[in-house]
PDB file of C-alpha atoms in Angstrom:
ATOM      1  CA  MET G   1      13.649  -7.548  -4.770  1.00 86.00           C
ATOM      2  CA  ARG G   2      17.304  -6.919  -4.116  1.00 88.00           C
ATOM      3  CA  ASP G   3      19.579  -4.036  -2.766  1.00 91.00           C
ATOM      4  CA  VAL G   4      22.302  -2.337  -5.096  1.00 90.00           C
ATOM      5  CA  GLU G   5      24.469  -2.082  -2.348  1.00 92.00           C
ATOM      6  CA  THR G   6      24.815  -5.118  -0.664  1.00 93.00           C
ATOM      7  CA  ASN G   7      22.789  -7.661  -2.819  1.00 89.00           C
ATOM      8  CA  SER G   8      20.383  -8.673  -0.089  1.00 91.00           C
ATOM      9  CA  LEU G   9      17.459 -10.500  -1.175  1.00 90.00           C
ATOM     10  CA  TRP G  10      14.421  -8.366   0.243  1.00 90.00           C
ATOM     11  CA  SER G  11      10.560  -9.323   0.713  1.00 86.00           C
ATOM     12  CA  HIS G  12       8.821  -6.962  -1.135  1.00 82.00           C
ATOM     13  CA  LEU G  13       5.515  -8.016   0.773  1.00 84.00           C
ATOM     14  CA  LEU G  14       7.038  -7.973   4.011  1.00 86.00           C
ATOM     15  CA  GLY G  15       9.576  -5.271   3.770  1.00 88.00           C
ATOM     16  CA  LYS G  16      12.084  -7.310   5.025  1.00 90.00           C
ATOM     17  CA  ALA G  17      15.727  -8.722   4.157  1.00 93.00           C
ATOM     18  CA  MET G  18      15.290 -12.287   4.049  1.00 90.00           C
ATOM     19  CA  ARG G  19      18.929 -13.217   3.072  1.00 91.00           C
ATOM     20  CA  GLY G  20      22.404 -11.305   2.768  1.00 92.00           C
ATOM     21  CA  GLU G  21      23.544  -8.553   4.813  1.00 94.00           C
ATOM     22  CA  PHE G  22      20.707  -6.600   5.942  1.00 94.00           C
ATOM     23  CA  LYS G  23      19.065 -10.032   6.775  1.00 94.00           C
ATOM     24  CA  GLY G  24      16.396  -9.297   9.276  1.00 92.00           C
ATOM     25  CA  THR G  25      15.859  -5.483   8.994  1.00 93.00           C
ATOM     26  CA  GLU G  26      12.998  -4.398   8.208  1.00 91.00           C
ATOM     27  CA  LEU G  27      11.816  -0.986   6.215  1.00 91.00           C
ATOM     28  CA  LYS G  28       8.877   1.136   6.993  1.00 90.00           C
ATOM     29  CA  ILE G  29       5.700   0.439   4.932  1.00 89.00           C
ATOM     30  CA  LEU G  30       4.052   3.431   4.537  1.00 89.00           C
ATOM     31  CA  PRO G  31       0.006   3.629   4.358  1.00 86.00           C
ATOM     32  CA  GLY G  32      -0.538   3.903   0.347  1.00 87.00           C
ATOM     33  CA  VAL G  33      -3.899   3.819  -0.864  1.00 86.00           C
ATOM     34  CA  MET G  34      -4.927   2.191  -4.275  1.00 85.00           C
ATOM     35  CA  THR G  35      -7.774   3.876  -5.823  1.00 87.00           C
ATOM     36  CA  THR G  36      -8.737   5.566  -9.235  1.00 88.00           C
ATOM     37  CA  TRP G  37      -6.755   8.161 -10.932  1.00 92.00           C
ATOM     38  CA  SER G  38      -9.965  10.469 -10.826  1.00 89.00           C
ATOM     39  CA  GLU G  39     -10.492  10.020  -7.423  1.00 87.00           C
ATOM     40  CA  TRP G  40      -6.960  10.523  -6.079  1.00 91.00           C
ATOM     41  CA  CYS G  41      -7.267  13.977  -8.010  1.00 92.00           C
ATOM     42  CA  LEU G  42     -10.565  14.929  -6.589  1.00 88.00           C
ATOM     43  CA  ARG G  43      -8.791  14.250  -3.136  1.00 85.00           C
ATOM     44  CA  HIS G  44      -5.567  15.752  -3.955  1.00 92.00           C
ATOM     45  CA  PRO G  45      -5.636  18.239  -7.022  1.00 94.00           C
ATOM     46  CA  ARG G  46      -2.030  19.217  -6.532  1.00 95.00           C
ATOM     47  CA  THR G  47      -1.058  16.023  -6.829  1.00 97.00           C
ATOM     48  CA  THR G  48       2.131  15.098  -9.107  1.00 97.00           C
ATOM     49  CA  LEU G  49       2.340  11.539 -10.594  1.00 97.00           C
ATOM     50  CA  LEU G  50       4.829   9.099 -12.335  1.00 96.00           C
ATOM     51  CA  GLY G  51       5.281  10.366 -15.999  1.00 94.00           C
ATOM     52  CA  MET G  52       6.873   7.199 -17.204  1.00 93.00           C
ATOM     53  CA  SER G  53       5.269   5.185 -20.290  1.00 91.00           C
ATOM     54  CA  ARG G  54       2.518   2.790 -19.646  1.00 90.00           C
ATOM     55  CA  THR G  55       3.430  -1.023 -20.008  1.00 88.00           C
ATOM     56  CA  THR G  56       0.087  -2.160 -20.124  1.00 84.00           C
ATOM     57  CA  ARG G  57      -3.415  -0.801 -19.767  1.00 81.00           C
ATOM     58  CA  SER G  58      -4.882  -3.568 -17.721  1.00 81.00           C
ATOM     59  CA  TYR G  59      -5.230  -2.164 -14.306  1.00 84.00           C
ATOM     60  CA  ARG G  60      -8.483  -0.553 -14.284  1.00 83.00           C
ATOM     61  CA  GLU G  61     -11.314  -1.210 -11.446  1.00 76.00           C
ATOM     62  CA  ALA G  62     -12.529  -4.239 -13.118  1.00 77.00           C
ATOM     63  CA  VAL G  63      -9.377  -5.890 -12.629  1.00 77.00           C
ATOM     64  CA  TRP G  64     -11.039  -6.987  -8.970  1.00 76.00           C
ATOM     65  CA  LYS G  65     -14.003  -8.493 -10.805  1.00 79.00           C
ATOM     66  CA  LYS G  66     -12.843 -12.056  -9.577  1.00 84.00           C
ATOM     67  CA  SER G  67     -12.999 -10.663  -5.652  1.00 84.00           C
ATOM     68  CA  ASN G  68     -12.756 -13.953  -4.096  1.00 87.00           C
ATOM     69  CA  ARG G  69      -8.503 -13.916  -5.478  1.00 90.00           C
ATOM     70  CA  PHE G  70      -8.249 -11.175  -3.477  1.00 90.00           C
ATOM     71  CA  VAL G  71      -7.754  -9.900  -0.094  1.00 92.00           C
ATOM     72  CA  TYR G  72      -7.191  -6.604   1.662  1.00 92.00           C
ATOM     73  CA  GLY G  73      -4.311  -7.258   4.335  1.00 91.00           C
ATOM     74  CA  VAL G  74      -3.093  -4.788   7.153  1.00 91.00           C
ATOM     75  CA  HIS G  75       0.380  -4.930   7.865  1.00 85.00           C
ATOM     76  CA  LEU G  76       1.719  -5.060  11.095  1.00 78.00           C
ATOM     77  CA  GLY G  77       5.098  -5.914  10.832  1.00 68.00           C
ATOM     78  CA  ALA G  78       6.983  -9.280   9.454  1.00 67.00           C
ATOM     79  CA  GLY G  79       6.485 -12.104  11.833  1.00 71.00           C
ATOM     80  CA  ARG G  80       3.381  -9.947  13.429  1.00 74.00           C
ATOM     81  CA  PRO G  81      -0.083 -11.971  12.889  1.00 77.00           C
ATOM     82  CA  SER G  82      -1.473  -9.846  10.002  1.00 85.00           C
ATOM     83  CA  PRO G  83      -5.282  -9.898   9.753  1.00 88.00           C
ATOM     84  CA  ALA G  84      -6.989  -9.622   6.329  1.00 92.00           C
ATOM     85  CA  VAL G  85     -10.319  -9.608   4.953  1.00 92.00           C
ATOM     86  CA  SER G  86     -11.360 -11.128   1.380  1.00 92.00           C
ATOM     87  CA  LEU G  87     -12.164  -8.379  -0.700  1.00 89.00           C
ATOM     88  CA  LYS G  88     -15.806 -10.026  -1.366  1.00 89.00           C
ATOM     89  CA  ARG G  89     -16.879  -9.109   2.149  1.00 90.00           C
ATOM     90  CA  LEU G  90     -15.366  -5.808   1.773  1.00 89.00           C
ATOM     91  CA  GLN G  91     -17.755  -5.308  -1.364  1.00 87.00           C
ATOM     92  CA  GLN G  92     -20.685  -6.331   1.021  1.00 88.00           C
ATOM     93  CA  GLU G  93     -19.382  -4.690   4.206  1.00 89.00           C
ATOM     94  CA  PRO G  94     -17.571  -1.500   3.073  1.00 89.00           C
ATOM     95  CA  VAL G  95     -17.287  -0.098   6.738  1.00 93.00           C
ATOM     96  CA  PHE G  96     -16.016  -3.344   8.459  1.00 93.00           C
ATOM     97  CA  ASN G  97     -15.195  -3.393  12.282  1.00 95.00           C
ATOM     98  CA  PHE G  98     -13.217  -6.206  13.553  1.00 88.00           C
ATOM     99  CA  GLU G  99     -10.604  -7.590  15.930  1.00 87.00           C
ATOM    100  CA  SER G 100      -7.399  -9.502  15.467  1.00 79.00           C
ATOM    101  CA  ALA G 101      -4.584 -10.940  17.366  1.00 73.00           C
ATOM    102  CA  GLY G 102      -5.232  -7.764  19.715  1.00 78.00           C
ATOM    103  CA  HIS G 103      -5.910  -4.991  17.335  1.00 82.00           C
ATOM    104  CA  VAL G 104      -9.212  -3.156  16.654  1.00 88.00           C
ATOM    105  CA  VAL G 105      -9.099  -2.595  13.072  1.00 91.00           C
ATOM    106  CA  LEU G 106     -12.020  -0.580  10.737  1.00 94.00           C
ATOM    107  CA  ILE G 107     -11.629  -1.056   6.995  1.00 92.00           C
ATOM    108  CA  THR G 108     -13.464   1.341   4.659  1.00 90.00           C
ATOM    109  CA  ALA G 109     -13.782   0.554   1.065  1.00 85.00           C
ATOM    110  CA  GLY G 110     -15.696   1.840  -2.014  1.00 74.00           C
ATOM    111  CA  GLU G 111     -18.075  -0.002  -3.477  1.00 63.00           C
ATOM    112  CA  LYS G 112     -16.075  -2.393  -5.441  1.00 62.00           C
ATOM    113  CA  GLY G 113     -13.442  -3.144  -2.611  1.00 59.00           C
ATOM    114  CA  VAL G 114     -10.920  -0.538  -4.099  1.00 64.00           C
ATOM    115  CA  ARG G 115     -10.037   2.326  -2.233  1.00 76.00           C
ATOM    116  CA  ALA G 116      -9.497   0.407   1.076  1.00 86.00           C
ATOM    117  CA  ARG G 117      -7.856   2.029   4.167  1.00 90.00           C
ATOM    118  CA  ALA G 118      -7.060   0.575   7.548  1.00 93.00           C
ATOM    119  CA  PHE G 119      -7.588   2.720  10.666  1.00 94.00           C
ATOM    120  CA  SER G 120      -7.098   1.719  14.662  1.00 94.00           C
ATOM    121  CA  ARG G 121     -10.579   1.733  16.026  1.00 95.00           C
ATOM    122  CA  LYS G 122      -8.741   2.978  19.461  1.00 94.00           C
ATOM    123  CA  LEU G 123      -8.662   6.161  20.305  1.00 93.00           C
ATOM    124  CA  LYS G 124      -7.674   7.516  23.985  1.00 89.00           C
ATOM    125  CA  GLY G 125      -7.971   4.277  25.267  1.00 89.00           C
ATOM    126  CA  GLU G 126     -11.560   3.703  24.145  1.00 92.00           C
ATOM    127  CA  ILE G 127     -12.550   1.432  21.298  1.00 95.00           C
ATOM    128  CA  LEU G 128     -15.296   2.706  18.804  1.00 96.00           C
ATOM    129  CA  VAL G 129     -17.537   0.981  16.289  1.00 96.00           C
ATOM    130  CA  PHE G 130     -17.937   2.663  13.083  1.00 96.00           C
ATOM    131  CA  SER G 131     -21.235   2.311  10.815  1.00 95.00           C
ATOM    132  CA  ALA G 132     -21.932   4.081   7.423  1.00 91.00           C
ATOM    133  CA  SER G 133     -23.578   7.308   7.708  1.00 89.00           C
ATOM    134  CA  GLY G 134     -23.652   9.106   4.145  1.00 80.00           C
ATOM    135  CA  LYS G 135     -21.311   9.428   0.915  1.00 81.00           C
ATOM    136  CA  GLY G 136     -18.062   9.626   2.169  1.00 83.00           C
ATOM    137  CA  THR G 137     -18.723   9.508   5.911  1.00 90.00           C
ATOM    138  CA  ILE G 138     -19.531   6.899   9.035  1.00 94.00           C
ATOM    139  CA  THR G 139     -20.527   7.489  12.235  1.00 96.00           C
ATOM    140  CA  ASP G 140     -19.156   6.338  15.560  1.00 96.00           C
ATOM    141  CA  ASP G 141     -21.356   4.191  17.954  1.00 95.00           C
ATOM    142  CA  ARG G 142     -20.295   6.293  21.115  1.00 94.00           C
ATOM    143  CA  THR G 143     -20.640  10.156  20.127  1.00 95.00           C
ATOM    144  CA  SER G 144     -22.517   9.846  17.068  1.00 96.00           C
ATOM    145  CA  SER G 145     -19.637  11.902  15.322  1.00 96.00           C
ATOM    146  CA  ARG G 146     -18.740  12.114  11.726  1.00 96.00           C
ATOM    147  CA  TRP G 147     -15.988  10.825  10.183  1.00 95.00           C
ATOM    148  CA  ASP G 148     -14.116  10.836   6.956  1.00 91.00           C
ATOM    149  CA  VAL G 149     -13.676   7.251   5.287  1.00 88.00           C
ATOM    150  CA  THR G 150     -10.589   8.115   3.346  1.00 84.00           C
ATOM    151  CA  THR G 151      -8.552  10.127   5.974  1.00 85.00           C
ATOM    152  CA  GLY G 152      -9.928   9.186   9.181  1.00 91.00           C
ATOM    153  CA  GLU G 153     -10.502  12.842  10.285  1.00 93.00           C
ATOM    154  CA  CYS G 154     -13.610  13.568  12.619  1.00 96.00           C
ATOM    155  CA  LEU G 155     -15.723  16.136  10.663  1.00 95.00           C
ATOM    156  CA  GLY G 156     -18.350  17.161  13.050  1.00 95.00           C
ATOM    157  CA  GLY G 157     -19.514  16.045  16.663  1.00 95.00           C
ATOM    158  CA  LYS G 158     -18.113  15.510  19.955  1.00 95.00           C
ATOM    159  CA  LEU G 159     -14.950  14.479  18.917  1.00 95.00           C
ATOM    160  CA  LYS G 160     -14.274  16.934  15.790  1.00 95.00           C
ATOM    161  CA  GLY G 161     -10.552  17.325  15.236  1.00 92.00           C
ATOM    162  CA  THR G 162      -9.468  13.927  16.512  1.00 95.00           C
ATOM    163  CA  VAL G 163      -7.827  11.563  13.682  1.00 94.00           C
ATOM    164  CA  LEU G 164      -7.977   7.975  13.695  1.00 95.00           C
ATOM    165  CA  SER G 165      -4.361   6.312  13.492  1.00 92.00           C
ATOM    166  CA  VAL G 166      -4.071   4.893   9.453  1.00 90.00           C
ATOM    167  CA  LEU G 167      -2.690   1.836   9.624  1.00 90.00           C
ATOM    168  CA  PRO G 168      -0.702   0.280   6.221  1.00 89.00           C
ATOM    169  CA  GLY G 169      -2.727  -1.932   4.510  1.00 89.00           C
ATOM    170  CA  THR G 170      -2.619  -3.449   0.702  1.00 88.00           C
ATOM    171  CA  ILE G 171      -4.900  -5.240  -1.857  1.00 87.00           C
ATOM    172  CA  SER G 172      -3.066  -8.854  -2.399  1.00 89.00           C
ATOM    173  CA  PHE G 173      -3.443 -11.897  -4.415  1.00 90.00           C
ATOM    174  CA  ARG G 174      -5.200 -14.070  -1.482  1.00 93.00           C
ATOM    175  CA  THR G 175      -2.692 -16.815  -2.001  1.00 92.00           C
ATOM    176  CA  ALA G 176       0.456 -14.470  -1.956  1.00 89.00           C
ATOM    177  CA  TRP G 177      -0.889 -13.205   1.244  1.00 90.00           C
ATOM    178  CA  GLU G 178      -1.210 -16.803   2.731  1.00 90.00           C
ATOM    179  CA  ALA G 179       2.131 -17.829   1.807  1.00 87.00           C
ATOM    180  CA  PHE G 180       3.897 -14.388   3.587  1.00 85.00           C
ATOM    181  CA  PHE G 181       1.291 -14.022   6.340  1.00 86.00           C
ATOM    182  CA  PRO G 182       0.639 -18.073   7.307  1.00 84.00           C
ATOM    183  CA  GLU G 183      -0.731 -17.202  10.896  1.00 81.00           C
ATOM    184  CA  GLY G 184      -2.504 -14.559   9.573  1.00 78.00           C
ATOM    185  CA  ARG G 185      -6.620 -14.461   9.745  1.00 82.00           C
ATOM    186  CA  ILE G 186      -8.418 -14.033   6.495  1.00 89.00           C
ATOM    187  CA  VAL G 187     -11.906 -12.963   7.564  1.00 89.00           C
ATOM    188  CA  GLU G 188     -14.112 -14.098   4.631  1.00 87.00           C
TER     189      GLU G 188
ATOM    190  CA  MET A   1      20.329   7.348   2.984  1.00 34.00           C
ATOM    191  CA  GLN A   2      21.563   5.782   6.091  1.00 36.00           C
ATOM    192  CA  LEU A   3      21.037   2.077   8.076  1.00 42.00           C
ATOM    193  CA  ASP A   4      22.743   1.241  10.736  1.00 39.00           C
ATOM    194  CA  GLY A   5      25.462   4.057   9.919  1.00 37.00           C
ATOM    195  CA  ARG A   6      25.968   2.938   6.323  1.00 41.00           C
ATOM    196  CA  ARG A   7      24.916   4.095   2.869  1.00 37.00           C
ATOM    197  CA  PHE A   8      21.737   2.582   1.647  1.00 42.00           C
ATOM    198  CA  LEU A   9      20.335   0.855  -1.164  1.00 41.00           C
ATOM    199  CA  PHE A  10      17.623   0.203  -3.944  1.00 51.00           C
ATOM    200  CA  PRO A  11      18.391   3.842  -5.310  1.00 39.00           C
ATOM    201  CA  ARG A  12      21.471   5.616  -5.087  1.00 31.00           C
ATOM    202  CA  MET A  13      20.256   8.374  -2.768  1.00 34.00           C
ATOM    203  CA  LYS A  14      22.527  10.117  -0.287  1.00 32.00           C
ATOM    204  CA  SER A  15      20.670  11.066   2.607  1.00 34.00           C
ATOM    205  CA  GLY A  16      17.106  10.727   4.067  1.00 35.00           C
ATOM    206  CA  LEU A  17      15.417   8.004   5.345  1.00 38.00           C
ATOM    207  CA  LEU A  18      14.457   4.516   3.386  1.00 42.00           C
ATOM    208  CA  HIS A  19      10.451   4.043   3.190  1.00 42.00           C
ATOM    209  CA  LEU A  20       8.785   1.047   1.267  1.00 45.00           C
ATOM    210  CA  LEU A  21       5.628   2.443   0.105  1.00 47.00           C
ATOM    211  CA  LEU A  22       3.236  -0.436  -0.488  1.00 46.00           C
ATOM    212  CA  LEU A  23       2.898  -3.908  -2.117  1.00 40.00           C
ATOM    213  CA  VAL A  24       0.556  -5.875  -4.415  1.00 40.00           C
ATOM    214  CA  GLY A  25       0.377  -9.016  -5.512  1.00 37.00           C
ATOM    215  CA  GLY A  26       3.103 -11.261  -4.576  1.00 37.00           C
ATOM    216  CA  ILE A  27       6.422 -13.976  -5.568  1.00 39.00           C
ATOM    217  CA  PRO A  28       4.947 -17.558  -5.331  1.00 38.00           C
ATOM    218  CA  VAL A  29       7.355 -19.118  -2.746  1.00 39.00           C
ATOM    219  CA  SER A  30       8.185 -22.437  -1.719  1.00 41.00           C
ATOM    220  CA  ALA A  31       9.486 -24.054   1.477  1.00 42.00           C
ATOM    221  CA  SER A  32      13.189 -24.113   2.198  1.00 49.00           C
ATOM    222  CA  ALA A  33      15.347 -24.314   5.304  1.00 50.00           C
ATOM    223  CA  ASP A  34      15.194 -20.499   6.253  1.00 60.00           C
ATOM    224  CA  GLY A  35      11.564 -20.549   4.761  1.00 62.00           C
ATOM    225  CA  PHE A  36      12.202 -17.892   1.726  1.00 66.00           C
ATOM    226  CA  ASN A  37      13.216 -19.620  -1.495  1.00 70.00           C
ATOM    227  CA  PRO A  38      11.856 -17.182  -4.293  1.00 69.00           C
ATOM    228  CA  HIS A  39      11.455 -18.105  -7.877  1.00 69.00           C
ATOM    229  CA  LYS A  40      14.254 -16.286  -9.846  1.00 68.00           C
ATOM    230  CA  VAL A  41      11.878 -15.185 -12.891  1.00 67.00           C
ATOM    231  CA  VAL A  42      14.021 -12.735 -14.760  1.00 70.00           C
ATOM    232  CA  LYS A  43      17.784 -11.059 -14.571  1.00 75.00           C
ATOM    233  CA  ALA A  44      18.724  -8.377 -12.221  1.00 74.00           C
ATOM    234  CA  PHE A  45      18.319  -5.251 -14.061  1.00 80.00           C
ATOM    235  CA  PRO A  46      19.360  -1.719 -13.356  1.00 86.00           C
ATOM    236  CA  ALA A  47      17.486   0.252 -10.539  1.00 90.00           C
ATOM    237  CA  ILE A  48      15.177   3.022 -11.357  1.00 92.00           C
ATOM    238  CA  THR A  49      16.194   6.100  -9.427  1.00 92.00           C
ATOM    239  CA  ASP A  50      15.615   9.103 -11.432  1.00 91.00           C
ATOM    240  CA  PRO A  51      11.913   8.615 -12.589  1.00 94.00           C
ATOM    241  CA  ARG A  52       9.905  11.267 -14.640  1.00 95.00           C
ATOM    242  CA  ILE A  53       7.572  13.055 -12.157  1.00 96.00           C
ATOM    243  CA  VAL A  54       5.023  15.249 -13.752  1.00 96.00           C
ATOM    244  CA  THR A  55       2.330  17.862 -12.534  1.00 95.00           C
ATOM    245  CA  VAL A  56      -1.351  16.859 -13.468  1.00 93.00           C
ATOM    246  CA  GLY A  57      -1.369  19.428 -15.742  1.00 91.00           C
ATOM    247  CA  GLU A  58       1.380  18.087 -17.438  1.00 90.00           C
ATOM    248  CA  ALA A  59      -0.139  14.563 -17.554  1.00 86.00           C
ATOM    249  CA  GLY A  60      -2.819  16.543 -19.695  1.00 81.00           C
ATOM    250  CA  GLY A  61      -5.232  13.425 -19.554  1.00 81.00           C
ATOM    251  CA  PHE A  62      -2.729  10.954 -20.381  1.00 88.00           C
ATOM    252  CA  VAL A  63      -3.946   9.096 -17.952  1.00 92.00           C
ATOM    253  CA  GLU A  64      -7.489   8.026 -17.672  1.00 91.00           C
ATOM    254  CA  GLY A  65     -10.022   8.434 -15.119  1.00 91.00           C
ATOM    255  CA  ASN A  66     -10.680   4.988 -14.277  1.00 88.00           C
ATOM    256  CA  GLU A  67      -6.847   3.531 -14.220  1.00 91.00           C
ATOM    257  CA  LEU A  68      -5.802   2.364 -10.838  1.00 91.00           C
ATOM    258  CA  VAL A  69      -3.207   4.127  -9.162  1.00 93.00           C
ATOM    259  CA  LEU A  70      -1.166   3.752  -5.995  1.00 93.00           C
ATOM    260  CA  GLY A  71      -1.195   7.155  -4.008  1.00 93.00           C
ATOM    261  CA  VAL A  72       0.830   8.271  -0.987  1.00 93.00           C
ATOM    262  CA  VAL A  73       0.933  11.559   0.910  1.00 92.00           C
ATOM    263  CA  ILE A  74       4.148  12.416   2.897  1.00 93.00           C
ATOM    264  CA  GLY A  75       3.799  15.718   4.581  1.00 91.00           C
ATOM    265  CA  LYS A  76       1.694  18.113   2.365  1.00 92.00           C
ATOM    266  CA  GLN A  77       2.942  16.415  -0.989  1.00 96.00           C
ATOM    267  CA  ALA A  78       0.708  13.866  -2.570  1.00 96.00           C
ATOM    268  CA  ARG A  79       2.019  11.482  -5.542  1.00 97.00           C
ATOM    269  CA  ALA A  80       0.297   8.657  -7.898  1.00 97.00           C
ATOM    270  CA  TYR A  81       1.972   6.036  -9.011  1.00 96.00           C
ATOM    271  CA  PRO A  82      -0.417   4.822 -12.116  1.00 95.00           C
ATOM    272  CA  LEU A  83      -0.352   0.770 -12.132  1.00 92.00           C
ATOM    273  CA  ASN A  84       0.183   0.567 -15.952  1.00 92.00           C
ATOM    274  CA  MET A  85       3.647   2.268 -15.338  1.00 94.00           C
ATOM    275  CA  LEU A  86       4.613   0.230 -12.433  1.00 90.00           C
ATOM    276  CA  THR A  87       4.064  -3.228 -13.957  1.00 86.00           C
ATOM    277  CA  ASN A  88       6.536  -5.102 -16.140  1.00 81.00           C
ATOM    278  CA  PRO A  89       9.735  -7.194 -14.847  1.00 80.00           C
ATOM    279  CA  THR A  90      11.777  -4.707 -15.399  1.00 83.00           C
ATOM    280  CA  ARG A  91       9.837  -1.736 -13.639  1.00 87.00           C
ATOM    281  CA  GLU A  92       8.014  -3.044 -10.633  1.00 87.00           C
ATOM    282  CA  ILE A  93      10.205  -0.959  -8.257  1.00 91.00           C
ATOM    283  CA  ILE A  94      10.549   2.606  -8.623  1.00 94.00           C
ATOM    284  CA  ASN A  95      13.033   4.437  -6.199  1.00 95.00           C
ATOM    285  CA  ASP A  96      11.814   8.130  -5.578  1.00 95.00           C
ATOM    286  CA  ARG A  97      12.042  10.917  -3.178  1.00 95.00           C
ATOM    287  CA  LEU A  98       8.918  12.621  -1.848  1.00 95.00           C
ATOM    288  CA  GLY A  99       8.664  15.165   1.140  1.00 93.00           C
ATOM    289  CA  GLY A 100      11.737  14.990   1.965  1.00 92.00           C
ATOM    290  CA  SER A 101      11.718  11.187   2.246  1.00 93.00           C
ATOM    291  CA  ALA A 102      13.527   8.311   0.234  1.00 94.00           C
ATOM    292  CA  ILE A 103      10.717   5.887  -0.701  1.00 94.00           C
ATOM    293  CA  ALA A 104      10.199   2.998  -2.872  1.00 93.00           C
ATOM    294  CA  ALA A 105       6.959   2.544  -4.578  1.00 93.00           C
ATOM    295  CA  THR A 106       6.675  -1.538  -5.162  1.00 89.00           C
ATOM    296  CA  TRP A 107       4.312  -3.896  -7.421  1.00 85.00           C
TER     297      TRP A 107
END
């Protein structure tokens, strides 16, 4: 992408200006989530939405059918090794704990690998390991507290009221992720 | 919006911060001296800076339940960008404002 004011060229996957006056400048990447419209409305009943015309009708959950072609990448910033997990693996293990380049990461995903979110597993200096405990909830190994898979909020137990840090992440074509993050590790 | 004391960029916005929302897919790249050699696939087109935003009621079922959306929450405000509206070479970047921040949703 380019900016109107200086015509610098930006990589949208890195969020960084690669050429031109702003070369080297990074934008802050927000933790967005990809999910279905019905699920988003359940979570956010007062949401607003983009109201432009459709250009296609292709993007429904079936788009991830060939899950080998996609990864869920955790965006730790341009130039920093950014770990990714194959979508196929997330479909098999929708609560996925791992460690990469010094970061302890939790990825939670819906059954088709969509609705994935990434969180830091570090809380107040301690590292937690999570497992699925019911619909929409996970449990940590230290205190057996219950957490919301989507928000990272502790719903009950000793840690009630605390929230895991959300990490920016995105579903990407595997080839695109490999090209932009050649140092990053993809967990198969 | 300001960056290094200068007015910024993709949107024609006058204040606030610029955030990049989220990216999916990607542009194929090949090696070059500075490691960045994007394929130019379309001509430059006007930036989308004032997109139409509607409420769930106004959408009136136009977006179907199983369509994918890119969602973001800033403060107490939530917004969804249906992927079927973000695609097409003349879209792909929506310059928007939410919760007092200037953001760009990209595809």
